[in-house]
């Protein structure tokens, strides 16, 4: 058995955050699809029958070891391959559309680019589905908005005005009487309306189909909640002292502890007491990320409204939103119609992804999260008090007092948690510790000119050492009284963590807790970026390669299995990449879901621009091998994988589904009986928009058999998407689906 598969042997269990309240739900049946019994599956394509799972793994565009095919057969079956603009499932499975962008939902509409999903049961076969809405795919959103929403926006006029200012407009400074400001407000309001969270009431009927019950508790929490109504979000923890202080160095929105809306909502988690966490990820797309030394926001002008034919951002600018109020973890009770969310600032402000909830009676509550950026960190919040009744809604108060820590990974498999507090010594991450980009590692640190605020990019160890000589502790970097300093540290958590020596990682996009208490972390990509990169001793390929683009799954075990432990052990459990290079066959692991049998279901997050990008040769013009990023197109569309964790096939990865064109499949969530898998399909058609007249083209790919021999595949690829309606020239729509077996049995059942 190859290393990549052996590494999965420890991957077992079920997450508190994904299992504790999983339950059946229901919704209106819109559409279903089950692929034909043809060469879409491994068994149909000629490999031996796989008899330990209840599905025939689908045909994947890259040779896989689990197919157990001879080299000649791999080449024969994969010389021709057709990509399908649909959610392709194994025979005997179907999906049903629960809701799609633009449909009515409570006080608004179903938003765009649905991500994390959670179902909280309120009665038998009934409850609330909470949906995150992450971002808008600007070009396709503008292209399809009039058709889907049924009204027009002044895109052409504002794009033309922005082009005269290099695409950027500081709309916040425009006069209220300026017609351009009104036009920008109209566009920004609609874009922010399509972000945030949605709560949908569901019921499952006797036939097993899902129905929306349209409860009076159905509602939207949007990016502008509170702007024109009184549905502000609340806040708790030390950052509130910064929000409410009167003598801010930077910008003041004059709202005190009230917050307008939530946006860029990506990953999430579900608590045993029935609330849902929603992670604000790439908030810097809409508001300024950098802050002053007292934690106050930069002026809205530092993140102007930007728009062109390819997209739009900076929608918070025209409304004067304060950047320090975004990038938090939001908690909402879906059953409470008056709850529009609370941002718990003890959990830190950064590009939040991943929520792992470790909740045990008579122990402290631990919440794990990750910062999804290149060089981002893994974090843990530990409550000050312990848990009593695991199902009591009062457990939410545990989030109001505690401490935030960052993970320090050591190359020997050990690690420790570093507190982000005033007395923590400044001991910066050294640029030489990180994977170099263009010959240099780099780290962002708080600007040593604290009057200016913001950050500086450090590219030499000497600069980092000099920084440490100026500031002894994190408290020396921030201004205010003790509570305000703690708030400022949490507001600037990523840069404070860099200053404290917390390990830079490889885009942590999910964290899940197994029943034995272990934490599993999906690291999506090890490629360096413009503002950071992962630790070169921790994030390596099968042969020690750096960078390694295709991702990992780590296992972290707290000492004594204690949520409040300050030390841990870690190991690498799985690695993405081609089988010929030592990978498991998938690329860029993202969300994880663990079923009731302890088996793992994983979705991938390959960048849309790389989907099916032609790879006619493995060599560049100068004869050198292409880098890993340049060959990502071989993996095709994003996909869903099943990974058994026990028995002879433990650790093998089997493709369960492939998403529609140019989409990302996200937020997998099983019902308690395992008969339904909720799944979010976001941004279909993100690159090419609406597929016109069934257009497609054929591209060539230089593939490798599992033992490394190269051959050419011709792949037919649709141009754009018409999913989910799938009619000619239908607009692509982000949507949530429910996947079920046609025979009504559990998806998670083992044959």
XYZ file of C-alpha atoms in Angstrom:
751
model
C 0.000 0.000 0.000
C 1.385 3.399 -0.975
C 2.361 5.983 1.639
C -0.483 8.305 0.659
C -3.022 5.597 1.460
C -1.367 4.294 4.603
C -1.446 7.819 5.908
C -5.250 7.640 6.066
C -5.259 4.753 8.544
C -5.536 7.126 11.471
C -8.341 9.076 9.834
C -11.382 7.897 11.762
C -14.263 9.160 13.861
C -16.987 11.784 13.647
C -16.973 15.475 14.392
C -18.911 17.025 17.277
C -19.531 19.974 15.007
C -20.983 17.853 12.206
C -22.627 14.934 13.965
C -24.118 16.133 17.240
C -27.216 17.679 15.677
C -27.362 16.123 12.221
C -30.920 15.174 11.398
C -33.224 14.625 8.467
C -34.837 17.602 6.821
C -36.963 18.225 3.747
C -37.523 20.575 0.833
C -39.410 21.103 -2.391
C -38.237 18.746 -5.097
C -36.991 20.791 -8.024
C -34.881 18.417 -10.054
C -33.096 15.128 -9.818
C -30.408 13.483 -11.869
C -28.670 10.137 -11.866
C -25.999 9.512 -14.492
C -26.488 6.725 -16.963
C -24.934 3.313 -16.393
C -22.100 3.907 -18.815
C -18.394 4.679 -18.499
C -19.049 7.307 -15.812
C -18.174 4.732 -13.157
C -15.110 2.673 -12.370
C -16.968 -0.650 -12.414
C -18.547 0.158 -15.762
C -15.182 1.119 -17.191
C -13.708 -2.312 -16.670
C -12.056 -2.447 -13.253
C -12.892 -5.069 -10.661
C -16.021 -4.543 -8.579
C -15.430 -2.621 -5.351
C -17.502 -4.481 -2.791
C -17.073 -2.615 0.489
C -18.914 0.615 -0.370
C -22.470 1.124 -1.545
C -21.608 2.917 -4.757
C -19.590 2.344 -7.894
C -16.920 5.066 -7.815
C -17.308 7.410 -10.759
C -14.837 7.627 -13.604
C -12.215 10.239 -12.725
C -10.095 12.000 -15.397
C -6.770 10.894 -13.849
C -5.629 7.256 -13.338
C -6.135 6.092 -9.761
C -4.553 3.201 -7.905
C -7.927 2.237 -6.420
C -9.089 1.258 -9.916
C -6.576 -1.619 -9.816
C -6.114 -1.458 -13.579
C -3.138 -2.533 -15.632
C -1.205 0.253 -17.309
C -2.558 -0.577 -20.779
C -6.110 -0.528 -19.473
C -5.606 2.851 -17.782
C -4.484 4.329 -21.093
C -7.275 2.667 -23.065
C -10.018 3.947 -20.771
C -8.696 7.483 -20.328
C -7.440 8.401 -23.791
C -10.873 9.956 -24.340
C -12.794 11.712 -21.575
C -15.875 13.943 -21.568
C -16.577 16.450 -18.799
C -20.275 16.772 -17.907
C -21.913 20.048 -16.870
C -23.815 18.449 -14.019
C -23.411 17.003 -10.574
C -22.306 13.537 -11.659
C -23.194 10.812 -9.151
C -22.826 7.030 -9.124
C -25.634 4.897 -10.586
C -28.515 4.558 -8.159
C -28.071 8.043 -6.694
C -30.010 11.221 -7.375
C -30.001 14.803 -6.239
C -32.745 17.291 -5.566
C -32.473 21.077 -5.699
C -33.339 22.558 -2.307
C -32.886 26.242 -3.170
C -31.025 28.318 -5.743
C -29.810 31.884 -6.043
C -32.565 34.475 -6.342
C -35.422 32.398 -4.917
C -37.469 34.017 -2.109
C -36.184 33.324 1.392
C -37.789 34.887 4.451
C -37.267 38.640 4.389
C -35.031 38.550 1.300
C -33.773 36.030 -1.251
C -31.496 33.013 -1.391
C -27.975 34.392 -1.746
C -24.978 33.676 -3.941
C -22.181 31.099 -3.676
C -23.667 28.998 -0.895
C -21.006 27.344 1.276
C -21.259 25.753 4.750
C -24.494 23.908 5.501
C -25.982 22.881 8.842
C -29.236 21.140 9.683
C -30.579 21.570 13.215
C -33.501 19.281 14.044
C -36.509 20.768 15.850
C -38.871 17.788 15.499
C -38.822 14.405 13.793
C -37.872 14.894 10.136
C -38.108 18.656 10.518
C -35.793 21.536 11.292
C -33.694 24.425 9.995
C -31.080 24.370 7.263
C -28.562 27.182 7.742
C -26.657 28.228 4.616
C -23.579 30.433 4.306
C -23.200 32.766 1.313
C -19.525 33.411 0.711
C -18.975 35.843 -2.158
C -20.241 36.834 -5.584
C -18.471 35.782 -8.768
C -18.503 39.272 -10.204
C -18.590 38.783 -13.960
C -21.163 35.968 -14.070
C -23.203 37.636 -11.295
C -23.453 40.819 -13.370
C -24.151 38.834 -16.543
C -27.049 36.862 -15.060
C -28.443 39.315 -12.485
C -31.150 40.882 -14.719
C -32.416 37.474 -15.854
C -32.396 35.860 -12.401
C -33.461 38.760 -10.170
C -35.741 40.412 -12.710
C -34.436 43.960 -12.541
C -31.487 45.930 -13.839
C -28.566 47.684 -12.192
C -26.373 50.470 -13.662
C -23.359 48.227 -14.308
C -22.412 49.808 -17.649
C -22.493 53.361 -16.344
C -20.511 52.648 -13.180
C -17.922 50.515 -15.009
C -17.373 53.400 -17.413
C -16.994 55.881 -14.540
C -14.575 53.579 -12.703
C -12.466 53.070 -15.822
C -11.617 56.773 -15.717
C -10.161 56.217 -12.221
C -8.254 52.979 -12.917
C -11.230 50.918 -11.829
C -11.496 52.334 -8.287
C -13.906 54.888 -6.832
C -13.846 56.178 -3.259
C -17.626 56.364 -3.142
C -17.568 57.113 0.587
C -16.219 60.598 -0.127
C -18.765 61.421 -2.833
C -21.519 63.896 -2.082
C -24.864 62.386 -1.193
C -26.275 64.383 -4.094
C -23.882 62.820 -6.600
C -25.812 60.491 -8.977
C -22.760 58.229 -9.198
C -22.905 57.591 -5.452
C -26.535 56.506 -5.735
C -25.644 54.150 -8.578
C -22.795 52.609 -6.579
C -25.037 52.249 -3.545
C -27.568 50.348 -5.632
C -24.949 47.891 -6.907
C -23.184 47.514 -3.548
C -26.475 46.944 -1.716
C -27.462 44.149 -4.082
C -24.037 42.485 -3.920
C -24.020 42.559 -0.110
C -27.601 41.283 -0.032
C -26.361 38.139 -1.741
C -23.817 37.489 1.048
C -24.226 36.416 4.680
C -26.428 33.610 6.005
C -29.838 32.122 5.341
C -32.139 30.010 7.516
C -34.570 27.694 5.720
C -37.269 25.588 7.388
C -37.456 22.064 5.972
C -39.538 18.924 6.257
C -39.123 15.476 4.722
C -42.264 13.887 3.317
C -43.233 10.216 3.358
C -41.602 9.629 -0.027
C -38.303 10.944 1.271
C -38.379 14.166 -0.752
C -37.663 17.527 0.815
C -40.155 20.345 1.188
C -39.688 23.935 2.251
C -42.235 24.832 4.919
C -41.637 28.595 4.722
C -41.738 29.144 8.464
C -41.944 32.641 9.925
C -38.448 31.904 11.256
C -37.000 31.746 7.751
C -34.777 34.763 7.295
C -31.666 36.231 5.763
C -28.763 37.783 7.607
C -27.156 39.806 4.827
C -24.145 42.043 4.424
C -26.394 45.052 5.092
C -28.537 43.754 7.977
C -29.030 46.727 10.298
C -28.266 49.326 7.641
C -31.931 50.090 6.924
C -33.603 48.145 9.736
C -32.764 47.384 13.348
C -31.324 43.924 12.670
C -27.778 44.769 13.704
C -25.411 42.005 14.720
C -24.152 41.932 18.305
C -20.591 41.543 19.580
C -18.906 40.154 22.687
C -15.384 40.038 24.084
C -12.417 42.431 24.338
C -12.759 43.966 20.874
C -15.994 45.581 22.040
C -13.825 47.896 24.154
C -12.191 49.055 20.911
C -15.507 49.418 19.077
C -16.942 51.605 21.840
C -13.943 53.755 22.820
C -14.365 57.454 22.100
C -10.810 58.476 21.180
C -10.015 56.099 18.326
C -6.864 56.804 16.334
C -8.524 55.569 13.167
C -11.976 55.518 11.628
C -15.133 55.432 13.775
C -18.454 54.300 12.276
C -20.228 55.758 15.371
C -22.216 52.554 15.918
C -20.435 51.443 19.081
C -20.806 47.701 19.572
C -23.475 47.380 16.859
C -22.395 45.828 13.569
C -23.934 46.149 10.128
C -24.235 42.732 8.533
C -21.994 39.764 7.910
C -20.353 38.860 4.621
C -17.850 36.534 2.944
C -19.356 33.714 5.044
C -17.507 30.531 4.172
C -17.007 27.583 6.493
C -18.867 26.889 9.731
C -19.812 24.488 12.480
C -22.778 23.330 14.520
C -22.807 23.238 18.315
C -24.403 20.514 20.473
C -26.738 23.207 21.847
C -28.253 23.986 18.465
C -26.483 27.134 17.311
C -24.478 27.550 14.124
C -21.088 29.193 13.624
C -20.410 31.073 10.411
C -16.876 32.124 9.459
C -16.252 35.484 7.771
C -13.372 34.699 5.433
C -12.132 37.073 2.721
C -13.646 40.191 4.275
C -10.718 42.211 2.902
C -12.474 42.069 -0.469
C -15.121 44.446 0.877
C -13.509 46.526 3.658
C -9.988 47.463 4.809
C -8.173 44.645 6.599
C -5.345 46.599 8.229
C -5.915 48.464 11.480
C -4.304 51.095 13.674
C -2.260 50.293 16.783
C -5.344 50.708 18.984
C -7.308 48.246 16.834
C -9.444 50.918 15.184
C -10.191 50.655 11.481
C -8.472 52.271 8.548
C -10.555 54.859 6.715
C -13.013 53.325 4.187
C -11.087 55.099 1.413
C -8.276 52.551 1.800
C -10.618 49.927 0.285
C -12.411 51.808 -2.494
C -15.261 50.420 -4.541
C -13.826 48.650 -7.583
C -15.620 47.396 -10.662
C -14.836 46.277 -14.203
C -16.103 43.666 -16.642
C -14.459 40.911 -14.612
C -16.017 41.679 -11.244
C -16.565 44.048 -8.354
C -15.368 44.460 -4.766
C -15.174 47.062 -2.031
C -18.927 47.146 -1.510
C -18.478 48.279 2.105
C -16.830 51.526 0.977
C -19.923 53.466 -0.048
C -21.652 52.658 3.268
C -18.662 53.573 5.436
C -18.391 50.126 7.033
C -15.614 49.807 9.632
C -13.163 47.100 8.579
C -12.316 46.012 12.134
C -15.870 44.703 12.565
C -15.455 42.000 9.916
C -13.387 38.831 9.808
C -15.016 37.316 12.890
C -16.826 34.126 13.828
C -20.588 34.660 13.919
C -22.923 32.570 16.074
C -26.642 32.379 15.273
C -29.539 30.400 16.714
C -31.569 29.357 13.651
C -34.638 28.618 15.786
C -34.772 32.164 17.174
C -36.376 34.469 14.579
C -34.997 37.541 16.338
C -31.389 36.369 16.289
C -29.361 38.039 13.554
C -26.023 36.836 14.852
C -23.330 37.588 17.415
C -19.645 38.111 16.620
C -17.538 36.599 19.409
C -14.283 38.536 19.357
C -12.381 36.170 21.678
C -12.254 33.853 18.655
C -10.071 36.369 16.808
C -10.310 38.390 13.626
C -8.662 36.882 10.572
C -9.717 35.257 7.303
C -11.784 32.676 9.147
C -12.214 29.191 7.737
C -12.887 25.902 9.454
C -14.738 25.445 12.725
C -14.038 22.449 14.941
C -16.000 22.273 18.194
C -14.601 20.201 21.060
C -17.363 20.151 23.651
C -17.328 17.755 26.606
C -19.241 17.914 29.880
C -17.229 19.283 32.814
C -14.403 20.380 30.505
C -13.564 23.699 28.947
C -14.949 24.441 25.507
C -12.407 24.509 22.661
C -13.133 26.058 19.255
C -10.608 25.424 16.476
C -10.345 27.531 13.355
C -7.993 28.375 10.519
C -6.999 31.487 8.610
C -7.403 30.690 4.918
C -4.504 32.575 3.477
C -1.089 31.484 2.329
C 0.885 31.549 5.543
C -2.274 31.634 7.670
C -2.406 30.050 11.117
C -4.365 27.414 13.026
C -6.095 28.813 16.120
C -7.796 27.480 19.245
C -10.082 29.339 21.635
C -10.381 27.874 25.141
C -13.173 29.040 27.425
C -12.500 30.231 30.936
C -15.377 28.205 32.382
C -16.424 24.588 31.869
C -19.444 23.037 30.169
C -22.413 21.872 32.228
C -25.421 20.666 30.250
C -24.068 20.008 26.758
C -27.386 21.017 25.141
C -28.010 24.205 27.118
C -28.199 27.372 25.010
C -26.408 29.121 27.862
C -23.182 27.476 26.640
C -22.895 30.355 24.197
C -21.812 32.506 27.141
C -18.634 30.433 27.373
C -17.474 32.287 24.261
C -17.422 35.593 26.122
C -14.414 34.756 28.342
C -11.324 32.742 27.554
C -8.137 32.923 25.499
C -7.131 32.597 21.852
C -4.047 30.544 20.976
C -2.050 29.898 17.809
C -0.485 26.537 16.938
C 3.281 26.142 16.841
C 4.128 22.990 14.837
C 7.577 21.472 15.411
C 9.250 19.288 12.741
C 9.487 16.361 15.197
C 5.697 15.972 15.352
C 5.190 17.902 18.573
C 3.663 21.304 19.056
C 2.387 23.886 21.497
C -0.252 26.577 21.753
C 0.947 30.178 21.999
C -1.480 32.602 23.695
C -2.276 35.825 21.870
C -2.224 38.111 24.870
C -0.331 41.173 26.127
C 2.404 39.279 28.016
C 3.313 36.950 25.141
C 6.937 37.577 24.072
C 7.593 38.946 20.597
C 9.454 36.178 18.764
C 8.654 36.659 15.079
C 8.416 33.993 12.434
C 11.629 34.277 10.427
C 11.297 34.652 6.646
C 13.886 31.898 6.216
C 11.459 29.493 7.915
C 8.893 29.922 5.125
C 8.806 28.582 1.579
C 10.441 31.133 -0.684
C 8.597 33.000 -3.417
C 10.910 34.359 -6.116
C 13.904 33.520 -3.943
C 12.646 35.090 -0.704
C 10.490 34.072 2.209
C 8.306 36.775 3.658
C 6.272 37.515 6.766
C 3.876 40.347 7.550
C 4.314 42.067 10.930
C 2.622 45.030 12.604
C 4.183 48.217 11.319
C 6.900 49.274 13.794
C 5.706 52.854 13.228
C 2.688 52.440 15.471
C 1.455 55.948 14.692
C 0.944 54.873 11.097
C -0.544 51.470 11.886
C -1.022 48.674 9.378
C 1.673 46.164 8.488
C 5.083 45.799 6.929
C 6.425 42.935 4.824
C 9.655 41.471 6.216
C 11.849 39.480 3.813
C 15.041 38.988 5.838
C 15.737 37.388 9.203
C 17.694 40.479 10.190
C 14.574 42.623 9.834
C 12.561 40.216 11.984
C 15.262 40.108 14.670
C 15.464 43.901 14.673
C 11.692 44.031 15.143
C 11.962 41.777 18.214
C 14.607 44.089 19.681
C 12.153 47.000 19.560
C 9.145 45.246 21.116
C 9.392 42.832 24.044
C 5.767 41.642 24.218
C 2.590 41.797 22.136
C 1.316 44.375 24.597
C 4.095 46.719 23.450
C 2.691 46.620 19.906
C -0.779 47.869 20.745
C -2.245 50.938 22.448
C -4.908 51.520 25.104
C -5.754 50.157 28.530
C -5.352 46.417 29.178
C -8.779 45.445 27.844
C -8.384 47.640 24.768
C -4.925 46.195 24.084
C -6.303 42.669 24.279
C -9.063 43.702 21.909
C -6.545 45.201 19.487
C -4.473 41.995 19.530
C -7.548 39.938 18.644
C -8.526 42.409 15.915
C -5.029 42.117 14.412
C -4.737 38.389 15.174
C -2.883 37.260 12.032
C -0.087 39.793 12.341
C 0.077 39.396 16.114
C 0.444 35.640 15.599
C 3.300 36.217 13.160
C 4.960 38.443 15.757
C 4.533 35.739 18.421
C 6.071 32.974 16.291
C 2.933 30.975 15.489
C 3.576 28.576 12.588
C 2.695 29.784 9.106
C 0.657 27.080 7.369
C -0.770 26.039 4.006
C -4.292 27.507 3.856
C -6.158 25.640 6.633
C -9.695 25.292 5.218
C -11.343 22.839 7.572
C -11.021 21.531 11.119
C -13.086 18.608 12.413
C -13.127 16.784 15.736
C -13.332 12.971 15.860
C -15.060 11.089 18.722
C -11.675 10.273 20.211
C -10.965 14.013 20.447
C -8.458 14.210 17.613
C -8.519 17.263 15.375
C -8.309 16.826 11.606
C -7.161 19.767 9.507
C -7.436 20.142 5.736
C -4.579 22.240 4.363
C -5.532 23.130 0.811
C -2.370 24.401 -0.875
C 1.323 24.733 -0.076
C 2.174 27.280 -2.755
C 3.583 30.616 -1.466
C 1.687 33.859 -2.044
C 2.238 37.588 -2.088
C 1.680 38.030 1.657
C 2.935 34.774 3.133
C 3.780 31.113 2.718
C 3.892 27.914 4.778
C 6.688 26.644 6.997
C 9.123 24.758 4.770
C 9.930 22.091 7.369
C 6.306 21.189 8.049
C 4.618 21.352 4.641
C 6.534 19.103 2.262
C 5.699 16.729 -0.568
C 6.258 12.929 -0.534
C 9.966 13.365 -1.201
C 10.450 16.560 0.762
C 9.423 18.810 -2.135
C 8.563 22.443 -1.523
C 6.324 23.936 -2.537
C 3.690 21.178 -2.728
C 0.563 22.626 -4.267
C -1.886 19.761 -3.810
C -2.527 19.883 -0.055
C -2.574 17.675 3.047
C -4.776 16.392 5.840
C -3.191 16.573 9.294
C -4.182 14.931 12.547
C -3.618 16.837 15.792
C -3.919 15.154 19.213
C -4.058 17.266 22.352
C -1.977 15.943 25.242
C -4.204 13.877 27.528
C -7.013 14.620 25.090
C -7.628 17.795 27.083
C -9.336 20.694 25.239
C -7.306 23.095 27.397
C -3.944 21.364 26.806
C -1.058 23.613 25.835
C 0.904 20.906 23.962
C -0.023 18.443 21.238
C 1.277 15.930 18.712
C 0.612 16.103 14.994
C 1.077 13.905 11.948
C 0.389 14.079 8.232
C -2.503 11.770 7.380
C -2.998 12.274 3.660
C -1.503 14.102 0.747
C -3.000 15.350 -2.491
C -1.393 14.901 -5.892
C -1.075 12.409 -8.721
C -0.618 8.744 -7.752
C 2.467 8.632 -9.954
C 4.046 11.315 -7.752
C 2.949 9.821 -4.426
C -0.419 11.554 -4.043
C -3.825 10.034 -3.357
C -5.299 11.221 -6.674
C -7.239 14.272 -5.507
C -6.004 17.858 -5.424
C -6.509 20.619 -2.859
C -8.647 19.078 -0.065
C -11.151 21.446 1.515
C -14.262 20.673 3.594
C -14.373 17.389 5.506
C -17.436 15.478 6.709
C -17.183 12.345 8.842
C -20.085 9.899 8.659
C -21.552 7.781 11.431
C -19.217 4.896 10.573
C -16.165 7.091 10.990
C -15.476 7.264 7.246
C -14.396 10.492 5.634
C -16.079 12.451 2.847
C -14.000 15.263 1.410
C -14.553 17.951 -1.218
C -11.793 19.614 -3.221
C -11.021 23.282 -3.838
C -9.047 23.567 -7.065
C -8.917 27.197 -8.196
C -11.529 27.784 -10.893
C -8.983 29.252 -13.302
C -7.179 25.887 -13.292
C -10.192 23.678 -14.045
C -9.486 21.621 -17.171
C -6.675 23.985 -18.178
C -4.950 22.195 -21.063
C -1.648 20.427 -20.354
C -0.538 19.227 -23.816
C 3.006 18.658 -22.558
C 4.776 18.389 -19.209
C 7.662 20.557 -20.411
C 8.000 24.323 -20.683
C 9.478 26.045 -23.713
C 12.990 25.836 -22.259
C 12.661 22.090 -21.686
C 12.220 22.211 -17.916
C 9.323 20.477 -16.176
C 6.155 22.479 -15.631
C 5.494 23.474 -12.028
C 2.651 21.920 -10.075
C 0.330 24.886 -10.515
C 0.670 24.586 -14.303
C -0.527 20.971 -14.337
C -3.565 21.388 -12.059
C -5.848 21.252 -15.090
C -5.417 17.481 -15.283
C -7.679 17.044 -12.224
C -10.676 18.526 -14.072
C -13.639 19.846 -12.099
C -13.835 19.914 -8.313
C -14.947 16.604 -6.847
C -16.146 14.677 -3.772
C -14.271 11.713 -2.286
C -15.051 8.831 0.053
C -12.246 7.555 2.276
C -12.828 4.404 4.373
C -10.979 4.381 7.674
C -11.085 0.718 8.662
C -10.591 -2.683 7.069
C -8.287 -3.703 4.240
C -9.131 -0.639 2.151
C -8.603 1.900 4.908
C -7.029 5.040 3.538
C -7.921 4.553 -0.124
C -9.669 7.524 -1.736
C -12.651 6.826 -4.000
C -14.311 9.501 -6.167
C -18.016 9.751 -5.282
C -19.056 12.763 -7.352
C -17.850 15.460 -9.716
C -19.336 18.949 -9.719
C -20.701 20.979 -12.646
C -18.505 23.227 -14.752
C -16.252 25.753 -13.010
C -17.868 25.215 -9.624
C -16.764 24.333 -6.114
C -18.706 21.764 -4.101
C -18.821 22.808 -0.458
C -20.427 22.290 2.942
C -21.177 18.523 2.880
C -23.493 17.652 5.772
C -25.088 14.256 6.487
C -28.444 13.727 8.129
C -28.366 11.635 11.276
C -29.505 8.448 9.531
C -27.013 8.944 6.700
C -29.726 8.816 4.035
C -29.242 12.377 2.804
C -26.100 14.330 2.067
C -26.696 18.066 1.802
C -24.224 19.721 -0.537
C -23.666 23.294 -1.706
C -22.632 23.907 -5.313
C -21.171 27.375 -5.683
C -20.147 29.496 -8.669
C -20.978 27.206 -11.618
C -19.763 28.880 -14.792
C -17.455 31.196 -12.859
C -14.921 31.553 -15.699
C -16.977 31.340 -18.894
C -20.373 32.320 -17.528
C -23.550 31.069 -19.173
C -22.890 28.226 -21.595
C -24.105 29.327 -25.000
C -25.712 26.853 -27.407
C -24.095 23.825 -25.737
C -20.633 25.047 -26.750
C -17.637 22.868 -25.914
C -14.073 22.294 -27.051
C -11.512 19.491 -27.021
C -8.232 19.924 -25.133
C -5.202 17.706 -24.680
C -3.700 16.559 -21.399
C -0.387 14.828 -20.808
C -1.372 12.327 -18.114
C 0.664 9.730 -16.251
C -0.303 6.195 -15.436
C -0.065 5.212 -11.792
C 3.476 3.965 -12.395
C 4.564 7.139 -14.208
C 4.286 6.443 -17.950
C 3.013 9.418 -19.924
C 0.124 9.352 -22.420
C -2.146 11.952 -24.066
C -5.814 12.327 -23.212
C -8.316 14.191 -25.391
C -10.943 15.780 -23.160
C -14.245 17.351 -24.288
C -14.981 20.353 -22.086
C -18.190 22.435 -21.933
C -17.581 26.187 -22.114
C -19.468 27.702 -19.224
C -22.435 26.243 -17.376
C -26.226 25.956 -17.523
C -26.503 24.176 -14.162
C -28.808 23.508 -12.345
C -31.714 23.959 -14.788
C -29.542 22.471 -17.540
C -31.558 23.876 -20.411
C -29.876 25.476 -23.410
C -28.633 28.958 -22.451
C -30.015 28.747 -18.897
C -28.113 30.944 -16.424
C -25.763 29.149 -14.011
C -27.042 29.352 -10.427
C -25.357 28.529 -7.123
C -27.655 26.074 -5.344
C -27.988 23.640 -2.453
C -28.854 20.024 -3.214
C -29.884 16.938 -1.273
C -28.240 13.725 -2.450
C -30.006 10.421 -1.777
C -29.942 6.805 -2.871
C -32.833 5.897 -5.151
C -33.572 2.802 -3.050
C -33.866 4.928 0.109
C -31.003 3.247 1.951
C -28.280 5.110 3.806
C -25.495 6.606 1.711
C -23.149 5.825 4.573
C -24.044 2.128 4.724
C -21.124 -0.229 4.112
C -21.740 -3.173 1.799
